[in-house]
C-alpha cells in the first residue's frame, strides 16, 4: 500500500499571497491543495505544518473520507476558517492524487460532466457611471456573458469592489496593518439602486447582472434595497447582511423576489444549515478552499439541491489556481451548478501555477489533464516572497467599526 511520504507547505507572494499544500506519496504521486486564507495566511500554514503534516505522513492517501473525519472530528476543536481551510487543502490534495492515480480528470471521479462548461461572471467596476459602462463593455468583449457591477459611492472614499485608477480590484493591501476606510450605509443606499437601474437601461434586459453588498446592511436596509432592485432583474444580490446571523435573511426573503446569494465566508454545512433549509437564498457561495474541500462542499451542494438552491461558486483572486481548478471540477459535475465567479489572476500567479483549465465563450472548463490539472512551478513561486497583506477595516463616520 502506498503511503503519504511528505506534506510540504509552500508560501508564495506570486501576484498575491498563496499557501499551497503539496503531498507526495511513496510511489511518487504528487497532489496539491490550496490553503490560502486571505489576510491570515500564516495561521493556516502553521496549522498544517505544526499540527497536520506530522499526522499525514504514513497514512494511506486513498482514504480521503477517513482522513477528513480524522482531521475534523478528531481535532475536538473544530470548524472555523483556519481549521477548515487546512482540512480543505488536505482533502483537495488527496482527490488530486486519487485522480492522478486513476489517470482521469477529477470531475470524472465525481460523476462526470453534467454540462459543457461552467458559466463565469466577471467583475466590472468604475469610479463613475461612464467608467463602469466602459468596464462592462470591456468584459463583454473578453467573452463574459454575466457581469457583477460595483461603482464608487459618491462621498465614500473607498468602495468595496472598485479599484483606484481602473486597475484590477484586489482588496488585500500589503503592509503591517489593514487600511481603514470610512463607510456610509445611507450614501450607498441612495446611490446603488440608481446605479443598477442605469446599467440595466444601458445594456438591455437580457444581460445577467449581479451586485455584491458585502455584508454591510441591516435586515430592514437589505429588504428595502432588494425590493427597490426588483425592476432591474438581477441574477443575484450578494451578501446583503452579516452572514453569521443566518435568520437575518428571513425579512429580506419575505420582502422581495430579488434573488439572493451568500456564503463565501462560511466554513461548513452547519454554518449554512438554516439558510438552506429555510430556502433563504437562491445561490450558496461556500468555497472548496474554505469549507472542507471537495468532500465537504459536495455534501453542502447536495443539501442545497434538496432545497432548490444552486452553487454560486466563489472565485476571487484569493482562491489560487489550485483552488479554482478544484472548484471547476466540482462545478462541472454537480447537478445544481449556478454560476462561477471569475477574477483573472495576476501574471505572476499564472507563471507560478500552470493549469489545464480554460476560459472560452464565457465559460470556464477544468480541462482533461489527470487530477486537478495544476502544476506548481516552485522556482517561479519563490521569485515572489510572501509579504503580509490585510483586507481593509471599515469604520463609520463616528469611528465605530463596521462590517467590511
Ligand atoms: O472580498 O474573496 O464576491 N467576492 C468577494 C471577494 C472577497 C474576497 C475576500 O478575500 O466578495 O472579492
Ligand atoms: Co462577495
mmCIF file of C-alpha atoms and ligand atoms in Angstrom:
data_model
loop_
_atom_site.group_PDB
_atom_site.id
_atom_site.type_symbol
_atom_site.label_atom_id
_atom_site.label_comp_id
_atom_site.label_asym_id
_atom_site.label_seq_id
_atom_site.Cartn_x
_atom_site.Cartn_y
_atom_site.Cartn_z
ATOM 1 C CA UNK A 1 0.000 0.000 0.000
ATOM 2 C CA UNK A 2 1.383 3.438 -0.927
ATOM 3 C CA UNK A 3 1.651 5.913 1.944
ATOM 4 C CA UNK A 4 1.885 9.678 2.202
ATOM 5 C CA UNK A 5 5.611 10.294 2.384
ATOM 6 C CA UNK A 6 5.773 14.065 2.748
ATOM 7 C CA UNK A 7 3.456 17.016 3.356
ATOM 8 C CA UNK A 8 5.043 20.362 2.490
ATOM 9 C CA UNK A 9 3.564 23.823 2.904
ATOM 10 C CA UNK A 10 4.673 26.353 0.280
ATOM 11 C CA UNK A 11 4.030 30.050 0.846
ATOM 12 C CA UNK A 12 4.413 32.484 -2.042
ATOM 13 C CA UNK A 13 3.612 36.098 -2.862
ATOM 14 C CA UNK A 14 3.283 35.406 -6.597
ATOM 15 C CA UNK A 15 0.731 38.035 -7.629
ATOM 16 C CA UNK A 16 -0.693 37.957 -4.089
ATOM 17 C CA UNK A 17 -0.146 35.670 -1.123
ATOM 18 C CA UNK A 18 -0.954 31.981 -1.557
ATOM 19 C CA UNK A 19 -0.402 28.948 0.641
ATOM 20 C CA UNK A 20 -0.175 25.593 -1.140
ATOM 21 C CA UNK A 21 -0.043 22.127 0.414
ATOM 22 C CA UNK A 22 1.946 19.553 -1.541
ATOM 23 C CA UNK A 23 1.553 15.877 -0.655
ATOM 24 C CA UNK A 24 3.865 13.247 -2.095
ATOM 25 C CA UNK A 25 3.204 9.509 -1.906
ATOM 26 C CA UNK A 26 5.732 6.698 -1.544
ATOM 27 C CA UNK A 27 5.152 5.785 -5.198
ATOM 28 C CA UNK A 28 5.913 9.304 -6.376
ATOM 29 C CA UNK A 29 2.453 10.792 -6.959
ATOM 30 C CA UNK A 30 2.091 14.463 -6.048
ATOM 31 C CA UNK A 31 -1.158 16.198 -5.050
ATOM 32 C CA UNK A 32 -1.786 19.902 -4.470
ATOM 33 C CA UNK A 33 -4.241 21.686 -2.176
ATOM 34 C CA UNK A 34 -4.997 25.404 -1.792
ATOM 35 C CA UNK A 35 -4.579 26.539 1.852
ATOM 36 C CA UNK A 36 -4.962 30.292 1.269
ATOM 37 C CA UNK A 37 -6.933 32.344 3.816
ATOM 38 C CA UNK A 38 -6.744 35.978 2.710
ATOM 39 C CA UNK A 39 -5.071 38.147 5.360
ATOM 40 C CA UNK A 40 -4.470 35.235 7.778
ATOM 41 C CA UNK A 41 -2.246 33.059 5.538
ATOM 42 C CA UNK A 42 0.439 32.068 8.037
ATOM 43 C CA UNK A 43 -2.073 30.816 10.605
ATOM 44 C CA UNK A 44 -3.145 28.095 8.145
ATOM 45 C CA UNK A 45 0.478 27.411 7.159
ATOM 46 C CA UNK A 46 1.322 26.794 10.829
ATOM 47 C CA UNK A 47 -1.823 24.722 11.429
ATOM 48 C CA UNK A 48 -0.750 22.479 8.564
ATOM 49 C CA UNK A 49 2.993 22.380 9.265
ATOM 50 C CA UNK A 50 2.831 22.072 13.027
ATOM 51 C CA UNK A 51 -0.297 20.013 13.593
ATOM 52 C CA UNK A 52 -1.457 18.251 10.429
ATOM 53 C CA UNK A 53 1.609 17.314 8.340
ATOM 54 C CA UNK A 54 3.069 15.031 11.071
ATOM 55 C CA UNK A 55 -0.269 13.150 11.206
ATOM 56 C CA UNK A 56 -0.449 12.671 7.447
ATOM 57 C CA UNK A 57 2.931 11.041 6.941
ATOM 58 C CA UNK A 58 2.456 7.288 6.733
ATOM 59 C CA UNK A 59 -1.318 7.445 6.090
ATOM 60 C CA UNK A 60 -2.976 5.775 3.096
ATOM 61 C CA UNK A 61 -3.623 8.560 0.528
ATOM 62 C CA UNK A 62 -6.642 6.650 -0.829
ATOM 63 C CA UNK A 63 -8.634 7.036 2.419
ATOM 64 C CA UNK A 64 -9.994 10.527 1.753
ATOM 65 C CA UNK A 65 -13.193 10.343 3.816
ATOM 66 C CA UNK A 66 -11.438 8.786 6.786
ATOM 67 C CA UNK A 67 -8.709 11.444 6.712
ATOM 68 C CA UNK A 68 -11.369 14.169 6.566
ATOM 69 C CA UNK A 69 -13.196 12.738 9.597
ATOM 70 C CA UNK A 70 -9.882 12.226 11.425
ATOM 71 C CA UNK A 71 -8.869 15.877 10.956
ATOM 72 C CA UNK A 72 -12.366 17.278 11.669
ATOM 73 C CA UNK A 73 -13.940 15.140 14.409
ATOM 74 C CA UNK A 74 -10.556 14.015 15.612
ATOM 75 C CA UNK A 75 -9.441 17.566 16.451
ATOM 76 C CA UNK A 76 -12.200 18.180 19.046
ATOM 77 C CA UNK A 77 -11.730 21.979 18.433
ATOM 78 C CA UNK A 78 -13.413 22.080 15.087
ATOM 79 C CA UNK A 79 -14.975 24.415 12.479
ATOM 80 C CA UNK A 80 -13.755 27.950 11.817
ATOM 81 C CA UNK A 81 -11.849 29.354 8.819
ATOM 82 C CA UNK A 82 -8.302 28.332 9.823
ATOM 83 C CA UNK A 83 -9.156 24.712 10.593
ATOM 84 C CA UNK A 84 -11.465 24.312 7.621
ATOM 85 C CA UNK A 85 -9.024 25.891 5.146
ATOM 86 C CA UNK A 86 -6.341 23.475 6.353
ATOM 87 C CA UNK A 87 -8.670 20.468 6.050
ATOM 88 C CA UNK A 88 -9.747 21.689 2.589
ATOM 89 C CA UNK A 89 -6.143 21.730 1.391
ATOM 90 C CA UNK A 90 -5.537 18.154 2.568
ATOM 91 C CA UNK A 91 -8.806 16.954 1.042
ATOM 92 C CA UNK A 92 -8.180 18.580 -2.347
ATOM 93 C CA UNK A 93 -4.587 17.262 -2.458
ATOM 94 C CA UNK A 94 -5.862 13.730 -1.758
ATOM 95 C CA UNK A 95 -8.505 14.000 -4.512
ATOM 96 C CA UNK A 96 -5.759 15.267 -6.845
ATOM 97 C CA UNK A 97 -3.676 12.188 -6.010
ATOM 98 C CA UNK A 98 -6.609 9.786 -6.442
ATOM 99 C CA UNK A 99 -7.478 11.232 -9.854
ATOM 100 C CA UNK A 100 -3.828 11.250 -10.986
ATOM 101 C CA UNK A 101 -3.515 7.597 -9.960
ATOM 102 C CA UNK A 102 -6.665 6.845 -11.963
ATOM 103 C CA UNK A 103 -5.278 8.849 -14.909
ATOM 104 C CA UNK A 104 -8.529 10.847 -15.043
ATOM 105 C CA UNK A 105 -9.519 14.477 -14.650
ATOM 106 C CA UNK A 106 -11.017 14.813 -11.181
ATOM 107 C CA UNK A 107 -14.534 15.590 -12.440
ATOM 108 C CA UNK A 108 -14.701 12.043 -13.840
ATOM 109 C CA UNK A 109 -14.406 10.644 -10.300
ATOM 110 C CA UNK A 110 -17.219 12.971 -9.178
ATOM 111 C CA UNK A 111 -19.724 11.523 -11.629
ATOM 112 C CA UNK A 112 -18.534 13.002 -14.902
ATOM 113 C CA UNK A 113 -19.518 16.246 -16.544
ATOM 114 C CA UNK A 114 -23.109 17.488 -16.303
ATOM 115 C CA UNK A 115 -22.655 20.438 -18.663
ATOM 116 C CA UNK A 116 -20.472 21.763 -21.478
ATOM 117 C CA UNK A 117 -18.737 24.321 -19.258
ATOM 118 C CA UNK A 118 -19.150 26.450 -16.162
ATOM 119 C CA UNK A 119 -20.732 29.838 -16.892
ATOM 120 C CA UNK A 120 -18.496 32.521 -15.348
ATOM 121 C CA UNK A 121 -19.223 36.080 -14.290
ATOM 122 C CA UNK A 122 -16.703 38.909 -14.356
ATOM 123 C CA UNK A 123 -16.228 41.898 -12.052
ATOM 124 C CA UNK A 124 -16.849 45.266 -13.697
ATOM 125 C CA UNK A 125 -16.362 48.452 -11.722
ATOM 126 C CA UNK A 126 -15.935 52.195 -12.141
ATOM 127 C CA UNK A 127 -15.398 55.396 -10.233
ATOM 128 C CA UNK A 128 -18.442 56.811 -12.065
ATOM 129 C CA UNK A 129 -21.090 55.549 -14.489
ATOM 130 C CA UNK A 130 -19.146 56.172 -17.750
ATOM 131 C CA UNK A 131 -16.135 54.309 -16.350
ATOM 132 C CA UNK A 132 -18.412 51.481 -15.154
ATOM 133 C CA UNK A 133 -20.082 51.211 -18.591
ATOM 134 C CA UNK A 134 -16.626 51.037 -20.234
ATOM 135 C CA UNK A 135 -15.580 48.318 -17.821
ATOM 136 C CA UNK A 136 -18.740 46.299 -18.608
ATOM 137 C CA UNK A 137 -18.120 46.690 -22.368
ATOM 138 C CA UNK A 138 -14.512 45.578 -21.947
ATOM 139 C CA UNK A 139 -15.602 42.429 -20.121
ATOM 140 C CA UNK A 140 -18.246 41.657 -22.769
ATOM 141 C CA UNK A 141 -15.510 41.950 -25.409
ATOM 142 C CA UNK A 142 -13.409 39.453 -23.430
ATOM 143 C CA UNK A 143 -16.300 36.992 -23.807
ATOM 144 C CA UNK A 144 -18.035 37.193 -20.426
ATOM 145 C CA UNK A 145 -21.794 36.618 -20.546
ATOM 146 C CA UNK A 146 -22.611 37.686 -16.976
ATOM 147 C CA UNK A 147 -21.266 40.720 -15.121
ATOM 148 C CA UNK A 148 -21.066 41.811 -11.489
ATOM 149 C CA UNK A 149 -21.297 45.603 -11.263
ATOM 150 C CA UNK A 150 -19.857 47.769 -8.484
ATOM 151 C CA UNK A 151 -19.341 51.534 -8.582
ATOM 152 C CA UNK A 152 -17.822 54.117 -6.265
ATOM 153 C CA UNK A 153 -20.415 55.616 -3.925
ATOM 154 C CA UNK A 154 -20.239 59.420 -4.143
ATOM 155 C CA UNK A 155 -18.853 60.803 -0.884
ATOM 156 C CA UNK A 156 -17.382 57.439 0.227
ATOM 157 C CA UNK A 157 -13.572 57.417 -0.129
ATOM 158 C CA UNK A 158 -13.116 53.682 -0.858
ATOM 159 C CA UNK A 159 -15.948 51.458 -2.099
ATOM 160 C CA UNK A 160 -15.731 47.666 -2.000
ATOM 161 C CA UNK A 161 -15.092 46.250 -5.476
ATOM 162 C CA UNK A 162 -13.753 49.447 -7.062
ATOM 163 C CA UNK A 163 -10.047 49.706 -7.783
ATOM 164 C CA UNK A 164 -8.348 53.069 -7.593
ATOM 165 C CA UNK A 165 -7.347 54.117 -11.114
ATOM 166 C CA UNK A 166 -9.081 51.407 -13.131
ATOM 167 C CA UNK A 167 -6.595 48.619 -12.172
ATOM 168 C CA UNK A 168 -7.979 45.115 -11.478
ATOM 169 C CA UNK A 169 -9.521 45.160 -7.994
ATOM 170 C CA UNK A 170 -7.590 43.347 -5.236
ATOM 171 C CA UNK A 171 -8.903 44.093 -1.755
ATOM 172 C CA UNK A 172 -5.861 42.973 0.295
ATOM 173 C CA UNK A 173 -3.169 45.618 0.790
ATOM 174 C CA UNK A 174 0.452 44.896 1.689
ATOM 175 C CA UNK A 175 1.627 46.368 4.975
ATOM 176 C CA UNK A 176 1.763 45.659 8.678
ATOM 177 C CA UNK A 177 -1.849 46.692 9.391
ATOM 178 C CA UNK A 178 -5.149 46.900 7.484
ATOM 179 C CA UNK A 179 -6.085 50.050 5.609
ATOM 180 C CA UNK A 180 -9.032 51.713 7.381
ATOM 181 C CA UNK A 181 -11.910 53.022 5.240
ATOM 182 C CA UNK A 182 -14.969 55.128 6.103
ATOM 183 C CA UNK A 183 -18.303 53.552 5.301
ATOM 184 C CA UNK A 184 -21.667 55.313 4.910
ATOM 185 C CA UNK A 185 -24.652 52.990 4.509
ATOM 186 C CA UNK A 186 -27.040 55.885 3.815
ATOM 187 C CA UNK A 187 -24.939 57.155 0.904
ATOM 188 C CA UNK A 188 -24.715 53.613 -0.506
ATOM 189 C CA UNK A 189 -28.463 53.048 -0.290
ATOM 190 C CA UNK A 190 -29.190 56.381 -2.002
ATOM 191 C CA UNK A 191 -26.747 55.531 -4.821
ATOM 192 C CA UNK A 192 -26.875 51.769 -5.538
ATOM 193 C CA UNK A 193 -30.443 51.450 -6.959
ATOM 194 C CA UNK A 194 -29.944 54.358 -9.378
ATOM 195 C CA UNK A 195 -26.581 52.932 -10.474
ATOM 196 C CA UNK A 196 -28.015 49.469 -11.139
ATOM 197 C CA UNK A 197 -31.104 50.834 -12.918
ATOM 198 C CA UNK A 198 -28.782 52.904 -15.167
ATOM 199 C CA UNK A 199 -26.740 49.814 -16.063
ATOM 200 C CA UNK A 200 -29.885 47.849 -16.929
ATOM 201 C CA UNK A 201 -31.138 50.702 -19.116
ATOM 202 C CA UNK A 202 -27.797 50.954 -20.961
ATOM 203 C CA UNK A 203 -27.245 47.227 -21.558
ATOM 204 C CA UNK A 204 -30.810 45.999 -22.111
ATOM 205 C CA UNK A 205 -32.939 43.358 -20.391
ATOM 206 C CA UNK A 206 -31.020 40.187 -21.348
ATOM 207 C CA UNK A 207 -27.567 40.674 -19.780
ATOM 208 C CA UNK A 208 -27.248 38.763 -16.466
ATOM 209 C CA UNK A 209 -26.187 41.327 -13.829
ATOM 210 C CA UNK A 210 -25.003 40.716 -10.267
ATOM 211 C CA UNK A 211 -24.168 43.018 -7.361
ATOM 212 C CA UNK A 212 -22.342 42.478 -4.039
ATOM 213 C CA UNK A 213 -23.375 44.489 -0.938
ATOM 214 C CA UNK A 214 -20.561 42.798 1.061
ATOM 215 C CA UNK A 215 -22.295 42.170 4.398
ATOM 216 C CA UNK A 216 -22.927 45.800 5.364
ATOM 217 C CA UNK A 217 -26.707 46.163 5.735
ATOM 218 C CA UNK A 218 -29.240 45.553 8.490
ATOM 219 C CA UNK A 219 -32.183 43.264 7.625
ATOM 220 C CA UNK A 220 -34.529 46.217 7.012
ATOM 221 C CA UNK A 221 -31.960 48.102 4.909
ATOM 222 C CA UNK A 222 -31.307 44.931 2.903
ATOM 223 C CA UNK A 223 -35.025 44.256 2.441
ATOM 224 C CA UNK A 224 -35.638 47.758 1.129
ATOM 225 C CA UNK A 225 -32.654 47.549 -1.272
ATOM 226 C CA UNK A 226 -33.748 44.126 -2.571
ATOM 227 C CA UNK A 227 -37.271 45.469 -3.160
ATOM 228 C CA UNK A 228 -36.075 48.568 -4.998
ATOM 229 C CA UNK A 229 -33.921 46.372 -7.289
ATOM 230 C CA UNK A 230 -36.757 44.102 -8.442
ATOM 231 C CA UNK A 231 -37.292 46.009 -11.734
ATOM 232 C CA UNK A 232 -33.536 45.643 -12.504
ATOM 233 C CA UNK A 233 -33.914 41.859 -12.593
ATOM 234 C CA UNK A 234 -30.556 40.932 -11.044
ATOM 235 C CA UNK A 235 -29.201 37.401 -11.389
ATOM 236 C CA UNK A 236 -28.377 37.872 -7.700
ATOM 237 C CA UNK A 237 -27.870 40.373 -4.932
ATOM 238 C CA UNK A 238 -24.942 39.103 -2.825
ATOM 239 C CA UNK A 239 -24.098 39.218 0.877
ATOM 240 C CA UNK A 240 -26.697 41.751 1.987
ATOM 241 C CA UNK A 241 -26.335 41.079 5.744
ATOM 242 C CA UNK A 242 -23.514 39.791 8.004
ATOM 243 C CA UNK A 243 -23.626 36.062 7.300
ATOM 244 C CA UNK A 244 -23.236 34.533 10.755
ATOM 245 C CA UNK A 245 -26.736 35.786 11.616
ATOM 246 C CA UNK A 246 -28.479 33.304 9.331
ATOM 247 C CA UNK A 247 -32.063 34.271 10.226
ATOM 248 C CA UNK A 248 -31.397 37.942 9.338
ATOM 249 C CA UNK A 249 -32.209 36.879 5.777
ATOM 250 C CA UNK A 250 -35.819 35.998 6.640
ATOM 251 C CA UNK A 251 -37.025 39.605 6.400
ATOM 252 C CA UNK A 252 -35.163 40.159 3.103
ATOM 253 C CA UNK A 253 -36.581 36.953 1.666
ATOM 254 C CA UNK A 254 -40.169 37.653 2.681
ATOM 255 C CA UNK A 255 -39.972 41.270 1.448
ATOM 256 C CA UNK A 256 -38.647 40.755 -2.060
ATOM 257 C CA UNK A 257 -38.270 38.407 -5.009
ATOM 258 C CA UNK A 258 -34.776 39.699 -5.908
ATOM 259 C CA UNK A 259 -32.622 36.521 -5.997
ATOM 260 C CA UNK A 260 -30.089 36.349 -3.149
ATOM 261 C CA UNK A 261 -26.623 34.798 -2.772
ATOM 262 C CA UNK A 262 -24.484 34.385 0.332
ATOM 263 C CA UNK A 263 -21.814 32.168 1.870
ATOM 264 C CA UNK A 264 -18.241 32.921 0.759
ATOM 265 C CA UNK A 265 -17.084 33.197 4.392
ATOM 266 C CA UNK A 266 -18.966 30.146 5.687
ATOM 267 C CA UNK A 267 -16.898 27.106 6.571
ATOM 268 C CA UNK A 268 -19.183 24.115 6.999
ATOM 269 C CA UNK A 269 -22.535 22.557 6.219
ATOM 270 C CA UNK A 270 -23.704 23.518 9.706
ATOM 271 C CA UNK A 271 -22.859 27.177 9.010
ATOM 272 C CA UNK A 272 -25.431 27.194 6.208
ATOM 273 C CA UNK A 273 -27.985 24.715 7.561
ATOM 274 C CA UNK A 274 -30.683 27.307 8.355
ATOM 275 C CA UNK A 275 -30.054 29.333 5.190
ATOM 276 C CA UNK A 276 -30.556 26.207 3.066
ATOM 277 C CA UNK A 277 -33.355 24.509 4.970
ATOM 278 C CA UNK A 278 -35.416 27.715 5.027
ATOM 279 C CA UNK A 279 -34.609 28.452 1.353
ATOM 280 C CA UNK A 280 -33.351 31.926 2.333
ATOM 281 C CA UNK A 281 -31.116 32.261 -0.758
ATOM 282 C CA UNK A 282 -31.111 31.173 -4.404
ATOM 283 C CA UNK A 283 -27.334 30.648 -4.600
ATOM 284 C CA UNK A 284 -24.934 29.365 -1.939
ATOM 285 C CA UNK A 285 -21.317 30.574 -2.298
ATOM 286 C CA UNK A 286 -19.297 28.441 0.131
ATOM 287 C CA UNK A 287 -15.939 27.615 -1.387
ATOM 288 C CA UNK A 288 -13.940 24.433 -1.874
ATOM 289 C CA UNK A 289 -10.959 26.115 -0.204
ATOM 290 C CA UNK A 290 -12.670 27.364 2.961
ATOM 291 C CA UNK A 291 -15.395 24.788 3.573
ATOM 292 C CA UNK A 292 -13.671 21.444 3.773
ATOM 293 C CA UNK A 293 -12.590 20.687 0.229
ATOM 294 C CA UNK A 294 -14.290 18.529 -2.395
ATOM 295 C CA UNK A 295 -15.583 16.032 0.171
ATOM 296 C CA UNK A 296 -17.463 18.580 2.256
ATOM 297 C CA UNK A 297 -18.520 21.043 -0.464
ATOM 298 C CA UNK A 298 -20.083 18.163 -2.376
ATOM 299 C CA UNK A 299 -22.174 17.423 0.703
ATOM 300 C CA UNK A 300 -23.208 21.085 1.081
ATOM 301 C CA UNK A 301 -24.235 21.242 -2.565
ATOM 302 C CA UNK A 302 -26.247 18.025 -2.217
ATOM 303 C CA UNK A 303 -28.125 19.573 0.728
ATOM 304 C CA UNK A 304 -28.622 22.778 -1.292
ATOM 305 C CA UNK A 305 -30.056 20.754 -4.188
ATOM 306 C CA UNK A 306 -32.743 19.383 -1.892
ATOM 307 C CA UNK A 307 -33.987 22.973 -1.368
ATOM 308 C CA UNK A 308 -33.603 24.188 -4.950
ATOM 309 C CA UNK A 309 -30.515 26.269 -4.100
ATOM 310 C CA UNK A 310 -27.770 26.428 -6.723
ATOM 311 C CA UNK A 311 -23.998 26.781 -6.411
ATOM 312 C CA UNK A 312 -22.650 30.314 -6.915
ATOM 313 C CA UNK A 313 -19.010 29.329 -6.660
ATOM 314 C CA UNK A 314 -16.614 31.780 -5.006
ATOM 315 C CA UNK A 315 -13.750 32.618 -7.389
ATOM 316 C CA UNK A 316 -11.982 35.764 -6.206
ATOM 317 C CA UNK A 317 -8.205 36.049 -6.759
ATOM 318 C CA UNK A 318 -7.514 34.746 -3.250
ATOM 319 C CA UNK A 319 -8.721 31.348 -4.472
ATOM 320 C CA UNK A 320 -5.432 30.125 -6.025
ATOM 321 C CA UNK A 321 -5.335 28.323 -9.387
ATOM 322 C CA UNK A 322 -5.269 25.086 -7.342
ATOM 323 C CA UNK A 323 -8.461 26.122 -5.544
ATOM 324 C CA UNK A 324 -10.102 27.357 -8.740
ATOM 325 C CA UNK A 325 -9.328 24.090 -10.526
ATOM 326 C CA UNK A 326 -10.860 22.090 -7.649
ATOM 327 C CA UNK A 327 -13.939 24.336 -7.781
ATOM 328 C CA UNK A 328 -14.329 23.827 -11.532
ATOM 329 C CA UNK A 329 -14.096 20.026 -11.344
ATOM 330 C CA UNK A 330 -16.914 20.014 -8.775
ATOM 331 C CA UNK A 331 -18.904 22.697 -10.637
ATOM 332 C CA UNK A 332 -18.798 20.669 -13.847
ATOM 333 C CA UNK A 333 -20.073 17.525 -12.116
ATOM 334 C CA UNK A 334 -22.856 18.572 -9.724
ATOM 335 C CA UNK A 335 -26.457 18.844 -10.955
ATOM 336 C CA UNK A 336 -27.200 22.196 -9.239
ATOM 337 C CA UNK A 337 -24.388 24.388 -10.534
ATOM 338 C CA UNK A 338 -25.452 28.001 -10.997
ATOM 339 C CA UNK A 339 -22.558 30.275 -11.894
ATOM 340 C CA UNK A 340 -18.814 30.669 -11.231
ATOM 341 C CA UNK A 341 -17.175 33.912 -10.075
ATOM 342 C CA UNK A 342 -14.043 34.674 -12.092
ATOM 343 C CA UNK A 343 -11.373 37.273 -11.371
ATOM 344 C CA UNK A 344 -8.358 36.559 -13.576
ATOM 345 C CA UNK A 345 -5.124 36.025 -11.638
ATOM 346 C CA UNK A 346 -2.096 38.303 -11.963
ATOM 347 C CA UNK A 347 0.636 37.320 -14.479
ATOM 348 C CA UNK A 348 2.994 36.319 -11.626
ATOM 349 C CA UNK A 349 0.319 33.915 -10.320
ATOM 350 C CA UNK A 350 -0.130 32.418 -13.795
ATOM 351 C CA UNK A 351 3.672 31.919 -14.021
ATOM 352 C CA UNK A 352 3.788 30.049 -10.710
ATOM 353 C CA UNK A 353 0.769 27.796 -11.365
ATOM 354 C CA UNK A 354 0.416 26.139 -14.785
ATOM 355 C CA UNK A 355 -3.176 24.969 -15.243
ATOM 356 C CA UNK A 356 -5.320 22.954 -17.619
ATOM 357 C CA UNK A 357 -8.487 24.992 -17.009
ATOM 358 C CA UNK A 358 -9.546 27.348 -19.782
ATOM 359 C CA UNK A 359 -11.887 30.281 -20.344
ATOM 360 C CA UNK A 360 -13.796 30.329 -23.637
ATOM 361 C CA UNK A 361 -17.056 31.955 -24.768
ATOM 362 C CA UNK A 362 -17.950 32.998 -21.249
ATOM 363 C CA UNK A 363 -17.384 29.564 -19.708
ATOM 364 C CA UNK A 364 -14.609 28.064 -17.602
ATOM 365 C CA UNK A 365 -13.735 24.393 -18.078
ATOM 366 C CA UNK A 366 -11.395 22.390 -15.806
ATOM 367 C CA UNK A 367 -9.702 20.640 -18.743
ATOM 368 C CA UNK A 368 -8.877 16.958 -19.148
ATOM 369 C CA UNK A 369 -5.432 16.619 -17.593
ATOM 370 C CA UNK A 370 -5.270 13.929 -14.870
ATOM 371 C CA UNK A 371 -6.077 15.137 -11.350
ATOM 372 C CA UNK A 372 -6.771 18.835 -10.831
ATOM 373 C CA UNK A 373 -4.620 19.702 -13.842
ATOM 374 C CA UNK A 374 -2.440 22.196 -11.959
ATOM 375 C CA UNK A 375 1.363 22.149 -11.576
ATOM 376 C CA UNK A 376 3.232 24.391 -9.158
ATOM 377 C CA UNK A 377 6.474 25.908 -10.503
ATOM 378 C CA UNK A 378 8.457 26.264 -7.288
ATOM 379 C CA UNK A 379 11.164 28.425 -8.852
ATOM 380 C CA UNK A 380 8.669 30.908 -10.292
ATOM 381 C CA UNK A 381 6.784 30.944 -6.976
ATOM 382 C CA UNK A 382 9.982 31.578 -4.982
ATOM 383 C CA UNK A 383 10.761 34.687 -7.039
ATOM 384 C CA UNK A 384 7.938 36.420 -5.151
ATOM 385 C CA UNK A 385 8.276 36.133 -1.370
ATOM 386 C CA UNK A 386 5.337 36.364 0.999
ATOM 387 C CA UNK A 387 4.680 39.826 2.393
ATOM 388 C CA UNK A 388 1.983 40.480 4.991
ATOM 389 C CA UNK A 389 -1.235 41.853 3.483
ATOM 390 C CA UNK A 390 -4.611 42.606 5.018
ATOM 391 C CA UNK A 391 -8.193 43.125 3.923
ATOM 392 C CA UNK A 392 -9.473 46.604 4.871
ATOM 393 C CA UNK A 393 -11.297 47.527 8.056
ATOM 394 C CA UNK A 394 -14.434 49.713 7.792
ATOM 395 C CA UNK A 395 -15.404 52.435 10.245
ATOM 396 C CA UNK A 396 -18.486 54.653 10.324
ATOM 397 C CA UNK A 397 -18.164 58.458 10.432
ATOM 398 C CA UNK A 398 -18.087 58.400 14.249
ATOM 399 C CA UNK A 399 -15.297 55.809 14.294
ATOM 400 C CA UNK A 400 -17.410 52.728 15.063
ATOM 401 C CA UNK A 401 -16.026 49.561 13.438
ATOM 402 C CA UNK A 402 -18.453 48.285 10.776
ATOM 403 C CA UNK A 403 -18.528 45.113 8.642
ATOM 404 C CA UNK A 404 -16.228 45.205 5.636
HETATM 405 O O1 LIG B 1 -13.992 40.165 -0.866
HETATM 406 O O2 LIG B 1 -12.519 36.978 -1.597
HETATM 407 O O3 LIG B 1 -17.556 38.130 -4.211
HETATM 408 N N1 LIG B 1 -16.402 38.219 -3.979
HETATM 409 C C1 LIG B 1 -15.897 38.766 -2.883
HETATM 410 C C2 LIG B 1 -14.403 38.711 -2.743
HETATM 411 C C3 LIG B 1 -13.957 38.816 -1.286
HETATM 412 C C4 LIG B 1 -12.556 38.301 -1.163
HETATM 413 C C5 LIG B 1 -12.076 38.391 0.273
HETATM 414 O O4 LIG B 1 -10.915 37.655 0.463
HETATM 415 O O5 LIG B 1 -16.639 39.277 -2.081
HETATM 416 O O6 LIG B 1 -13.825 39.731 -3.517
HETATM 417 CO CO1 LIG B 2 -18.676 38.572 -2.331
#
